[in-house]
Amino acid sequence: MRTLLGRELPEAELAAALDLAAAGRGGLVLLTGEAGIGKTALAEQVSANASARGFRTRWGASGGPAFWPWIQVLRQHHGELGTGGEHPWLRPLPASARPDEYARYRLFDDLAGLLTADGVPTLVVLDDLHWADEGTVRCLEFLVPQLRSASVLVLGTCREAPEGELARLGARIELGGLDVGATGSLLGRVTGTEPEPALVAAVHERCGGNPFLATEVARLLRHTTAPVALTAVPSGVRQVTALRLAELSREAVELLCQAAVLGLSVDVAELAELAGIDPPEVWSRLAEPLRRGLIGTQPEQVLRFPHSLLREAVADRIPAPERAALHRRAATAIATRARADEASTRLADHLTLGDRPDEAAVHRVRAGRAALRALAYEDAAVSFQRALDLLGDDDRDRVRRARILLALAEARSYSGALTEAVADYERAFELARTVQDGETAARAALGCCVGNQLALHEPRLLRRLEQALAGLPPGDGELRARVLARLAKELDPADTSRERRSLVAGQALAMARRLCDPASLGSTGELGSTGGSGRPALQGEAGRQLSSGESGSSGGPGSPTRPGSPAGPRRSTSSGTPAPLGNPANPGSPANPGNPPALSSPTGLSAQATLAEVLSVYHQAMWSPHNARERLVIATEAAAAAEQAGADLVAMEAHLWCLLANLDLGERNAMESGLAITGTLAERLRHPLWLYYQRLCAATIRHADGDFAEAEALTRQALVHGRQANHPLAEASFQHHLARLALDRGDQSTAQAATDAYVTLVSAVPVLSPALRCVTLWLRAHLGHHVEARALLDRLLADGAKPLIETTVGMPVTLLLAEVAHLTGAAEHAPTLAETLRPYAGLVATSAGCPLGLISHALANLAVLTDRPEEAESHFQSTVDQARRMGARPWLARARADYATFLLAGGDSAGLEQARLAEVEASALGMPVVAAQAKALREAR
């Protein structure tokens, strides 16, 4: 295999990387160095060597539309193997494509699967990454970790060392200049003669060993008609290019300059249009530049400059006064030959340089909208920001600015840059209110909520939503319903706004129902009308179930799902349960010249999708520990509405609400049905956040079954998905699950380590919720830190337990405190805890997808603390019956052990049988602490 001049060492390093990839240990190598240093040449050489070794090779060059390097890779893959043609990057983008952060995740995952599917060693070269769009870089960052156990090596070239994630993921090879010997060999190859040593030394000194510059000098030497003195050897590419252009005709130089204006790659038809000549004349005038290597050819009537440095040097020959006019002519030529929506970025570039800011802004907006459809969110954000930079500050431009700000915020939200997105939503909101654009203000107010990752009920969000409502026209509307629903969600249920929250949520739901039934508009007493309680009257099967007290759980929720356009990313509540966010912005209609560009997501929410979204929010607004059956009815209706609208992510969320409600109710068959439905839907959507929640729920149920190994495996899967979704509590939730599993297994060291990790993680949460504090307290108490736990319990219950129970995590929090009171013997707190929990006897307490236990079990132990034997007996028997009915074997073993302790303390020999059964169950499950407790009870008698 041929070796590149002066590159023996980096070639050897890359050969070693190919060896590792062939052995199934792929990865990323980055070639860095200044322009012209030979990065592309070395990559081409390595690619040829890899092919000779049996590698499959793919090549993608940056500098085109969004994801262009990957699109080229996919095209080559499809052309060679016939696979990958169904990938969205190889299909025309639908005009109605809907942005979704996790739709892009699925695209990246599909690409990774295609490249690694058959295990054939593969080299992927990504050239000129310094020009790559952000989406291409994000895709690379996603792909590289998956290559560590695959036979795929990615070789990227870039001018400067990368920063951030790529720097951590990839190895780096820095290319320096050629030495004197390699420079001389290069000159000899190009000129075809042996150069004088003095000339070699002069060229090496002036060019710094840069192969491109040295090659350009060699070409000058080969083609020049006069000798070049050693002192006149040019030191820069512009000087070299000027000397080479001096050998050409005026017409050839003029046409080369026009080509340089069009870009690095030039469509011959566009160049002909710009020059006002026919395509054959283009080829005729460029014959000599083609012969001299100043420009080259590519397939499909495309010309290309050998290097960006050469193109820039040619473009610099255009006199400054003529450049703006030439760029305007270039825009006209491009618009004549290509569809405006396909060339919007290029048109905007030329119109900006051609001093046409208003027209350029229109095309920047179009480019942003096209990038959103392509899921190139970072590119979209750049386009929208550049459009803003072009606008003036008159009233018309302020309206446009507000709407473009809204689109910018949306793009940043989908890219995961939530802090920047919220700042843009806030700016859009304030500006839209100033210009009295109520719709834009309302959409911006909804968008401001995307940063509320932990559902902290922030007053500033409430104020914006209230102001947004005031700015919308009266009467029913999808946007008004969504703002009302979000307002209800942001109202804090723990303060005096509880009744208002219920009323506002009811109003939102009533409006959403009317929008789905136009015949009911303007009437009263129709579907969705509210009664004195502020809650909507439920109709149809949902209403019959609620009024008759049916749980709707006999077979579990879930009509068949069907594909649809996924909505935007969702977030979580502080308890870790899923919470709907909705589409944060849907900014209007397409832009066009002469009118303020009312930007929009490519599709609006249908009335049915709005109903599904509002039902989901209403479900949270009316969440209470005592209304699991009512929540189940609402969630079931939300799932059906979402499926009808094709809103799969809302359907997934609603099905999870159904699963959690059935878990609260202890409906075992419905729980299994819900796991199957959500598992199938989550796998089909491949949405990290919902995969995370589904795996947590599955881990919860398997833990309650006593299948500790499966529960741990599911918990670890949940952690992977939680990290992919950037869930703020994924790590803490994992440690919580791990600690509980370890405690059940009697593994104190693992439980202690997981607890310490959990405490460290939750201490970083800005506002520590009661659930997080109580989990810490419960874990510390179970590890034997009773004095510390007792002191914290006293502080938490200084005002009694009732203020805690009314929150969405009130029931599990109170259960945790009840168990700590039992462990630490805090009899003084037992009465208030028991009074708080009695209405929920028979329910299951869960939080953050983690099984906490049966309310009846906690009530039984509290009754023991307060010396109420009859009540304790009743609750213990209920607990045993419920745990047995649910198949919750660990809970059954613990309940029997505590029941035995209670009975034997009272002299009841029936406790021996409960102890025997507890020991048998705990031993079978691998719960040594409970087994030892039960055995000790029997032996003591």
Tab-separated table of C-alpha atoms in Angstrom, residues 529-933:
chain	number	residue	atom	x	y	z
A	529	SER	CA	-70.066	21.656	31.294
A	530	THR	CA	-69.086	22.151	34.899
A	531	GLY	CA	-71.046	21.885	38.069
A	532	GLY	CA	-70.642	23.786	41.276
A	533	SER	CA	-67.461	21.919	42.077
A	534	GLY	CA	-65.747	23.226	38.967
A	535	ARG	CA	-65.266	19.696	37.692
A	536	PRO	CA	-66.580	18.767	34.255
A	537	ALA	CA	-69.512	16.447	33.934
A	538	LEU	CA	-68.129	13.243	32.433
A	539	GLN	CA	-70.272	11.724	29.717
A	540	GLY	CA	-70.502	8.368	27.982
A	541	GLU	CA	-68.683	5.307	29.290
A	542	ALA	CA	-66.295	7.420	31.343
A	543	GLY	CA	-69.179	9.094	33.134
A	544	ARG	CA	-71.002	5.829	33.725
A	545	GLN	CA	-67.877	4.248	35.189
A	546	LEU	CA	-67.302	7.185	37.487
A	547	SER	CA	-70.897	7.466	38.662
A	548	SER	CA	-71.201	3.725	39.239
A	549	GLY	CA	-67.856	3.461	40.994
A	550	GLU	CA	-66.364	1.072	38.429
A	551	SER	CA	-62.596	1.129	38.292
A	552	GLY	CA	-62.333	0.461	34.601
A	553	SER	CA	-59.489	-1.891	35.445
A	554	SER	CA	-60.864	-5.348	34.756
A	555	GLY	CA	-58.808	-5.691	31.637
A	556	GLY	CA	-56.592	-2.670	32.058
A	557	PRO	CA	-56.694	0.448	29.947
A	558	GLY	CA	-55.614	0.486	26.396
A	559	SER	CA	-57.237	0.428	23.042
A	560	PRO	CA	-54.878	-0.333	20.163
A	561	THR	CA	-52.474	2.464	19.330
A	562	ARG	CA	-51.624	3.656	15.851
A	563	PRO	CA	-48.766	5.684	14.423
A	564	GLY	CA	-48.933	9.449	14.453
A	565	SER	CA	-46.830	12.546	14.601
A	566	PRO	CA	-45.100	12.672	17.982
A	567	ALA	CA	-45.284	15.856	19.983
A	568	GLY	CA	-42.441	17.735	21.624
A	569	PRO	CA	-40.356	16.545	24.575
A	570	ARG	CA	-42.033	15.945	27.915
A	571	ARG	CA	-40.761	16.569	31.395
A	572	SER	CA	-41.312	15.211	34.864
A	573	THR	CA	-42.660	16.282	38.221
A	574	SER	CA	-40.578	16.394	41.348
A	575	SER	CA	-41.913	12.986	42.319
A	576	GLY	CA	-40.582	11.533	39.100
A	577	THR	CA	-43.989	10.783	37.611
A	578	PRO	CA	-44.642	11.873	34.037
A	579	ALA	CA	-46.156	15.271	33.503
A	580	PRO	CA	-47.446	16.662	30.205
A	581	LEU	CA	-45.861	19.664	28.676
A	582	GLY	CA	-47.519	19.888	25.298
A	583	ASN	CA	-46.073	21.559	22.279
A	584	PRO	CA	-44.232	24.548	23.786
A	585	ALA	CA	-44.852	26.748	20.812
A	586	ASN	CA	-46.798	26.622	17.585
A	587	PRO	CA	-46.028	29.957	16.099
A	588	GLY	CA	-48.461	30.757	13.278
A	589	SER	CA	-48.297	30.656	9.488
A	590	PRO	CA	-45.558	30.735	6.843
A	591	ALA	CA	-43.528	33.812	6.164
A	592	ASN	CA	-43.719	35.617	2.875
A	593	PRO	CA	-42.155	38.778	1.531
A	594	GLY	CA	-43.933	41.950	2.512
A	595	ASN	CA	-45.844	40.472	5.451
A	596	PRO	CA	-44.703	39.828	9.013
A	597	PRO	CA	-43.679	36.157	9.091
A	598	ALA	CA	-46.054	34.406	11.471
A	599	LEU	CA	-43.964	31.324	12.053
A	600	SER	CA	-45.461	27.958	12.871
A	601	SER	CA	-44.736	24.417	13.737
A	602	PRO	CA	-45.432	22.472	10.577
A	603	THR	CA	-48.720	21.163	11.997
A	604	GLY	CA	-51.175	22.548	14.504
A	605	LEU	CA	-52.815	20.543	17.222
A	606	SER	CA	-56.195	19.223	16.170
A	607	ALA	CA	-59.180	19.695	18.453
A	608	GLN	CA	-58.943	16.039	19.401
A	609	ALA	CA	-55.254	16.349	20.244
A	610	THR	CA	-56.016	19.469	22.273
A	611	LEU	CA	-58.671	17.494	24.164
A	612	ALA	CA	-56.151	14.739	24.869
A	613	GLU	CA	-53.575	17.234	26.099
A	614	VAL	CA	-56.082	19.082	28.272
A	615	LEU	CA	-57.411	15.800	29.701
A	616	SER	CA	-53.876	14.876	30.672
A	617	VAL	CA	-53.355	18.218	32.402
A	618	TYR	CA	-56.789	17.972	34.024
A	619	HIS	CA	-55.770	14.550	35.292
A	620	GLN	CA	-52.869	16.155	37.151
A	621	ALA	CA	-54.846	19.147	38.332
A	622	MET	CA	-57.432	16.914	40.004
A	623	TRP	CA	-54.841	14.438	41.312
A	624	SER	CA	-55.567	13.471	44.876
A	625	PRO	CA	-54.602	10.393	46.885
A	626	HIS	CA	-58.263	9.380	47.305
A	627	ASN	CA	-59.440	9.577	43.662
A	628	ALA	CA	-57.439	6.908	41.854
A	629	ARG	CA	-60.595	5.541	40.194
A	630	GLU	CA	-61.595	8.962	38.906
A	631	ARG	CA	-58.052	9.516	37.644
A	632	LEU	CA	-58.221	6.190	35.847
A	633	VAL	CA	-61.372	7.239	33.998
A	634	ILE	CA	-59.824	10.552	32.914
A	635	ALA	CA	-56.548	8.908	31.847
A	636	THR	CA	-58.414	6.259	29.858
A	637	GLU	CA	-60.346	8.945	28.001
A	638	ALA	CA	-57.146	10.905	27.375
A	639	ALA	CA	-55.490	7.820	25.877
A	640	ALA	CA	-58.446	7.219	23.564
A	641	ALA	CA	-58.533	10.863	22.431
A	642	ALA	CA	-54.779	10.907	21.825
A	643	GLU	CA	-54.923	7.716	19.775
A	644	GLN	CA	-57.754	9.131	17.683
A	645	ALA	CA	-55.698	12.264	17.034
A	646	GLY	CA	-52.526	10.293	16.282
A	647	ALA	CA	-50.772	12.010	19.200
A	648	ASP	CA	-48.712	9.012	20.238
A	649	LEU	CA	-46.671	10.685	22.959
A	650	VAL	CA	-49.792	11.991	24.693
A	651	ALA	CA	-51.277	8.492	24.335
A	652	MET	CA	-48.153	7.009	25.905
A	653	GLU	CA	-48.378	9.459	28.765
A	654	ALA	CA	-52.067	8.714	29.309
A	655	HIS	CA	-51.496	4.960	29.315
A	656	LEU	CA	-48.820	5.454	31.963
A	657	TRP	CA	-51.319	7.447	34.029
A	658	CYS	CA	-53.673	4.474	33.716
A	659	LEU	CA	-50.936	2.105	34.820
A	660	LEU	CA	-50.083	4.247	37.849
A	661	ALA	CA	-53.748	4.539	38.842
A	662	ASN	CA	-54.136	0.766	38.664
A	663	LEU	CA	-50.958	0.401	40.688
A	664	ASP	CA	-52.434	2.707	43.346
A	665	LEU	CA	-55.581	0.568	43.338
A	666	GLY	CA	-53.639	-2.681	43.483
A	667	GLU	CA	-55.430	-4.022	40.388
A	668	ARG	CA	-53.009	-6.766	39.443
A	669	ASN	CA	-54.469	-7.856	36.092
A	670	ALA	CA	-54.852	-4.280	34.930
A	671	MET	CA	-51.252	-3.544	35.950
A	672	GLU	CA	-49.941	-6.377	33.777
A	673	SER	CA	-52.129	-5.252	30.884
A	674	GLY	CA	-50.890	-1.687	31.299
A	675	LEU	CA	-47.270	-2.860	31.340
A	676	ALA	CA	-47.802	-4.690	28.058
A	677	ILE	CA	-49.487	-1.700	26.401
A	678	THR	CA	-46.930	0.864	27.557
A	679	GLY	CA	-44.036	-1.486	26.808
A	680	THR	CA	-45.166	-2.025	23.227
A	681	LEU	CA	-45.856	1.665	22.649
A	682	ALA	CA	-42.580	2.783	24.246
A	683	GLU	CA	-40.578	0.347	22.119
A	684	ARG	CA	-42.310	1.536	18.969
A	685	LEU	CA	-41.792	5.217	19.779
A	686	ARG	CA	-38.216	4.674	21.026
A	687	HIS	CA	-38.732	7.797	23.092
A	688	PRO	CA	-36.111	7.874	25.887
A	689	LEU	CA	-38.259	9.683	28.434
A	690	TRP	CA	-41.201	7.336	28.077
A	691	LEU	CA	-38.952	4.287	27.932
A	692	TYR	CA	-37.510	5.573	31.201
A	693	TYR	CA	-40.902	5.875	32.882
A	694	GLN	CA	-42.124	2.549	31.511
A	695	ARG	CA	-39.041	0.711	32.767
A	696	LEU	CA	-39.419	2.326	36.191
A	697	CYS	CA	-43.028	1.163	36.405
A	698	ALA	CA	-42.038	-2.324	35.268
A	699	ALA	CA	-39.246	-2.393	37.863
A	700	THR	CA	-41.737	-1.320	40.529
A	701	ILE	CA	-44.087	-4.186	39.743
A	702	ARG	CA	-41.342	-6.805	39.467
A	703	HIS	CA	-39.914	-5.634	42.786
A	704	ALA	CA	-43.316	-6.044	44.377
A	705	ASP	CA	-43.494	-9.531	42.802
A	706	GLY	CA	-40.247	-10.465	44.502
A	707	ASP	CA	-38.306	-10.866	41.253
A	708	PHE	CA	-35.404	-8.800	42.510
A	709	ALA	CA	-33.009	-9.689	39.692
A	710	GLU	CA	-35.473	-8.610	36.998
A	711	ALA	CA	-36.343	-5.481	38.969
A	712	GLU	CA	-32.670	-4.506	39.140
A	713	ALA	CA	-32.180	-5.171	35.423
A	714	LEU	CA	-35.193	-2.991	34.587
A	715	THR	CA	-33.940	-0.279	36.935
A	716	ARG	CA	-30.593	-0.234	35.128
A	717	GLN	CA	-32.388	-0.019	31.776
A	718	ALA	CA	-34.390	2.899	33.159
A	719	LEU	CA	-31.160	4.657	34.137
A	720	VAL	CA	-29.804	4.347	30.588
A	721	HIS	CA	-32.984	5.825	29.119
A	722	GLY	CA	-33.185	8.491	31.827
A	723	ARG	CA	-29.695	9.640	30.980
A	724	GLN	CA	-30.568	9.763	27.290
A	725	ALA	CA	-33.601	11.881	28.152
A	726	ASN	CA	-31.583	14.145	30.496
A	727	HIS	CA	-34.109	13.490	33.247
A	728	PRO	CA	-33.056	15.579	36.254
A	729	LEU	CA	-33.774	12.809	38.774
A	730	ALA	CA	-32.756	9.721	36.789
A	731	GLU	CA	-29.587	9.091	38.799
A	732	ALA	CA	-31.278	9.713	42.142
A	733	SER	CA	-34.211	7.465	41.281
A	734	PHE	CA	-31.803	4.689	40.290
A	735	GLN	CA	-29.967	4.906	43.609
A	736	HIS	CA	-33.302	4.893	45.469
A	737	HIS	CA	-34.386	1.699	43.704
A	738	LEU	CA	-30.971	0.129	44.201
A	739	ALA	CA	-31.007	0.894	47.935
A	740	ARG	CA	-34.486	-0.616	48.402
A	741	LEU	CA	-33.541	-3.744	46.505
A	742	ALA	CA	-30.372	-4.091	48.576
A	743	LEU	CA	-32.323	-3.713	51.824
A	744	ASP	CA	-34.747	-6.448	50.761
A	745	ARG	CA	-31.798	-8.680	49.884
A	746	GLY	CA	-30.056	-7.932	53.163
A	747	ASP	CA	-27.079	-6.319	51.419
A	748	GLN	CA	-26.292	-3.540	53.867
A	749	SER	CA	-23.096	-2.331	52.200
A	750	THR	CA	-24.776	-1.807	48.820
A	751	ALA	CA	-27.756	-0.193	50.509
A	752	GLN	CA	-25.469	2.207	52.397
A	753	ALA	CA	-23.498	3.129	49.263
A	754	ALA	CA	-26.685	3.684	47.238
A	755	THR	CA	-28.180	5.776	50.040
A	756	ASP	CA	-25.074	7.950	50.277
A	757	ALA	CA	-25.157	8.450	46.504
A	758	TYR	CA	-28.862	9.314	46.652
A	759	VAL	CA	-28.335	11.900	49.393
A	760	THR	CA	-25.527	13.530	47.402
A	761	LEU	CA	-27.629	13.661	44.245
A	762	VAL	CA	-30.800	15.105	45.790
A	763	SER	CA	-28.838	17.714	47.712
A	764	ALA	CA	-28.183	19.352	44.336
A	765	VAL	CA	-31.917	19.717	43.580
A	766	PRO	CA	-32.759	23.457	43.810
A	767	VAL	CA	-35.933	23.000	45.832
A	768	LEU	CA	-35.917	19.745	47.770
A	769	SER	CA	-39.430	18.300	47.608
A	770	PRO	CA	-41.048	16.508	50.577
A	771	ALA	CA	-40.780	13.220	48.685
A	772	LEU	CA	-37.004	13.529	48.295
A	773	ARG	CA	-36.504	14.473	51.957
A	774	CYS	CA	-38.700	11.633	53.157
A	775	VAL	CA	-36.980	9.049	50.991
A	776	THR	CA	-33.684	10.102	52.568
A	777	LEU	CA	-35.228	9.840	56.019
A	778	TRP	CA	-36.714	6.381	55.301
A	779	LEU	CA	-33.451	5.013	53.916
A	780	ARG	CA	-31.427	6.311	56.869
A	781	ALA	CA	-33.902	4.810	59.314
A	782	HIS	CA	-33.758	1.380	57.638
A	783	LEU	CA	-29.967	1.498	57.805
A	784	GLY	CA	-30.189	1.860	61.584
A	785	HIS	CA	-29.655	5.621	61.976
A	786	HIS	CA	-32.657	5.909	64.271
A	787	VAL	CA	-31.596	8.926	66.331
A	788	GLU	CA	-30.935	11.013	63.242
A	789	ALA	CA	-34.140	9.782	61.599
A	790	ARG	CA	-36.208	10.535	64.701
A	791	ALA	CA	-34.913	14.106	64.879
A	792	LEU	CA	-35.748	14.767	61.231
A	793	LEU	CA	-39.162	13.152	61.658
A	794	ASP	CA	-39.929	15.532	64.516
A	795	ARG	CA	-39.071	18.507	62.319
A	796	LEU	CA	-41.135	17.323	59.362
A	797	LEU	CA	-44.198	16.675	61.506
A	798	ALA	CA	-43.976	19.854	63.563
A	799	ASP	CA	-47.232	21.025	61.933
A	800	GLY	CA	-48.803	17.579	61.719
A	801	ALA	CA	-49.249	15.308	58.703
A	802	LYS	CA	-52.301	16.869	57.064
A	803	PRO	CA	-50.393	19.576	55.132
A	804	LEU	CA	-48.372	16.819	53.461
A	805	ILE	CA	-51.172	14.525	52.348
A	806	GLU	CA	-52.804	17.069	50.028
A	807	THR	CA	-49.840	17.224	47.645
A	808	THR	CA	-49.559	14.934	44.624
A	809	VAL	CA	-46.973	12.901	46.541
A	810	GLY	CA	-48.759	13.242	49.873
A	811	MET	CA	-49.836	9.628	50.302
A	812	PRO	CA	-46.415	8.043	49.669
A	813	VAL	CA	-44.710	10.727	51.765
A	814	THR	CA	-47.024	10.073	54.688
A	815	LEU	CA	-46.499	6.315	54.335
A	816	LEU	CA	-42.725	6.809	54.502
A	817	LEU	CA	-43.083	8.882	57.665
A	818	ALA	CA	-45.394	6.274	59.181
A	819	GLU	CA	-42.794	3.554	58.583
A	820	VAL	CA	-40.073	5.735	60.136
A	821	ALA	CA	-42.308	6.343	63.155
A	822	HIS	CA	-42.753	2.565	63.479
A	823	LEU	CA	-39.007	1.869	63.166
A	824	THR	CA	-38.006	4.582	65.674
A	825	GLY	CA	-40.873	4.023	68.096
A	826	ALA	CA	-42.184	7.588	67.658
A	827	ALA	CA	-45.571	6.869	69.272
A	828	GLU	CA	-46.373	10.574	69.671
A	829	HIS	CA	-46.606	10.972	65.910
A	830	ALA	CA	-48.689	7.846	65.336
A	831	PRO	CA	-52.144	9.406	65.952
A	832	THR	CA	-51.787	12.205	63.395
A	833	LEU	CA	-50.211	9.883	60.838
A	834	ALA	CA	-52.934	7.271	61.309
A	835	GLU	CA	-55.694	9.878	61.065
A	836	THR	CA	-54.181	11.121	57.818
A	837	LEU	CA	-53.793	7.668	56.258
A	838	ARG	CA	-57.092	6.019	57.303
A	839	PRO	CA	-59.074	7.318	54.288
A	840	TYR	CA	-56.606	5.540	51.995
A	841	ALA	CA	-56.665	2.078	53.570
A	842	GLY	CA	-56.515	-0.546	50.840
A	843	LEU	CA	-54.434	1.558	48.443
A	844	VAL	CA	-50.833	1.126	47.313
A	845	ALA	CA	-48.315	3.962	47.778
A	846	THR	CA	-45.758	4.538	45.026
A	847	SER	CA	-43.466	7.448	44.224
A	848	ALA	CA	-41.008	8.076	41.373
A	849	GLY	CA	-41.980	4.676	40.033
A	850	CYS	CA	-40.724	3.061	43.259
A	851	PRO	CA	-42.872	0.670	45.344
A	852	LEU	CA	-43.300	1.969	48.854
A	853	GLY	CA	-45.910	-0.360	50.290
A	854	LEU	CA	-49.484	-0.923	51.371
A	855	ILE	CA	-51.290	1.757	53.339
A	856	SER	CA	-53.016	-0.911	55.451
A	857	HIS	CA	-49.628	-2.223	56.600
A	858	ALA	CA	-48.581	1.238	57.788
A	859	LEU	CA	-51.918	1.673	59.570
A	860	ALA	CA	-51.470	-1.661	61.318
A	861	ASN	CA	-48.042	-0.692	62.671
A	862	LEU	CA	-49.334	2.744	63.731
A	863	ALA	CA	-52.175	1.048	65.588
A	864	VAL	CA	-49.610	-1.081	67.421
A	865	LEU	CA	-47.737	2.079	68.429
A	866	THR	CA	-50.923	3.639	69.825
A	867	ASP	CA	-52.006	0.421	71.559
A	868	ARG	CA	-55.142	-0.152	69.467
A	869	PRO	CA	-55.068	-3.950	69.125
A	870	GLU	CA	-58.433	-4.393	67.425
A	871	GLU	CA	-57.564	-1.868	64.737
A	872	ALA	CA	-54.105	-3.392	64.343
A	873	GLU	CA	-55.583	-6.880	63.921
A	874	SER	CA	-58.005	-5.662	61.271
A	875	HIS	CA	-55.339	-3.817	59.273
A	876	PHE	CA	-52.848	-6.684	59.468
A	877	GLN	CA	-55.427	-9.107	58.133
A	878	SER	CA	-56.343	-6.678	55.336
A	879	THR	CA	-52.671	-6.263	54.480
A	880	VAL	CA	-52.061	-10.003	54.265
A	881	ASP	CA	-55.138	-10.484	52.109
A	882	GLN	CA	-54.253	-7.599	49.775
A	883	ALA	CA	-50.601	-8.615	49.374
A	884	ARG	CA	-51.609	-12.199	48.656
A	885	ARG	CA	-54.227	-11.079	46.130
A	886	MET	CA	-51.703	-8.831	44.366
A	887	GLY	CA	-48.981	-11.460	44.374
A	888	ALA	CA	-46.764	-8.976	46.221
A	889	ARG	CA	-44.627	-11.566	47.951
A	890	PRO	CA	-42.030	-9.311	49.658
A	891	TRP	CA	-44.819	-7.197	51.127
A	892	LEU	CA	-46.591	-10.371	52.214
A	893	ALA	CA	-43.461	-11.682	53.955
A	894	ARG	CA	-42.917	-8.405	55.801
A	895	ALA	CA	-46.598	-8.113	56.719
A	896	ARG	CA	-46.650	-11.661	58.135
A	897	ALA	CA	-43.463	-11.002	60.144
A	898	ASP	CA	-44.916	-7.809	61.670
A	899	TYR	CA	-48.284	-9.524	62.172
A	900	ALA	CA	-46.522	-12.400	63.983
A	901	THR	CA	-44.668	-9.937	66.207
A	902	PHE	CA	-47.940	-8.244	67.127
A	903	LEU	CA	-49.803	-11.506	67.823
A	904	LEU	CA	-47.034	-13.100	69.856
A	905	ALA	CA	-46.574	-9.929	71.912
A	906	GLY	CA	-50.220	-10.299	72.890
A	907	GLY	CA	-49.820	-13.973	73.725
A	908	ASP	CA	-51.669	-15.214	70.642
A	909	SER	CA	-50.099	-18.470	69.430
A	910	ALA	CA	-51.520	-17.834	65.937
A	911	GLY	CA	-48.460	-15.657	65.560
A	912	LEU	CA	-46.302	-18.771	65.258
A	913	GLU	CA	-48.030	-19.752	62.034
A	914	GLN	CA	-47.634	-16.234	60.655
A	915	ALA	CA	-43.924	-16.356	61.597
A	916	ARG	CA	-43.511	-19.740	59.896
A	917	LEU	CA	-45.177	-18.513	56.725
A	918	ALA	CA	-43.083	-15.333	56.793
A	919	GLU	CA	-39.865	-17.325	57.154
A	920	VAL	CA	-40.783	-19.641	54.276
A	921	GLU	CA	-41.708	-16.768	51.976
A	922	ALA	CA	-38.697	-14.616	52.883
A	923	SER	CA	-36.264	-17.530	52.510
A	924	ALA	CA	-37.667	-18.385	49.089
A	925	LEU	CA	-37.300	-14.754	47.969
A	926	GLY	CA	-33.799	-14.245	49.355
A	927	MET	CA	-34.800	-11.787	52.110
A	928	PRO	CA	-32.461	-12.898	54.935
A	929	VAL	CA	-33.301	-10.111	57.385
A	930	VAL	CA	-37.028	-10.854	57.325
A	931	ALA	CA	-36.381	-14.592	57.395
A	932	ALA	CA	-34.140	-14.184	60.440
A	933	GLN	CA	-36.741	-11.988	62.156
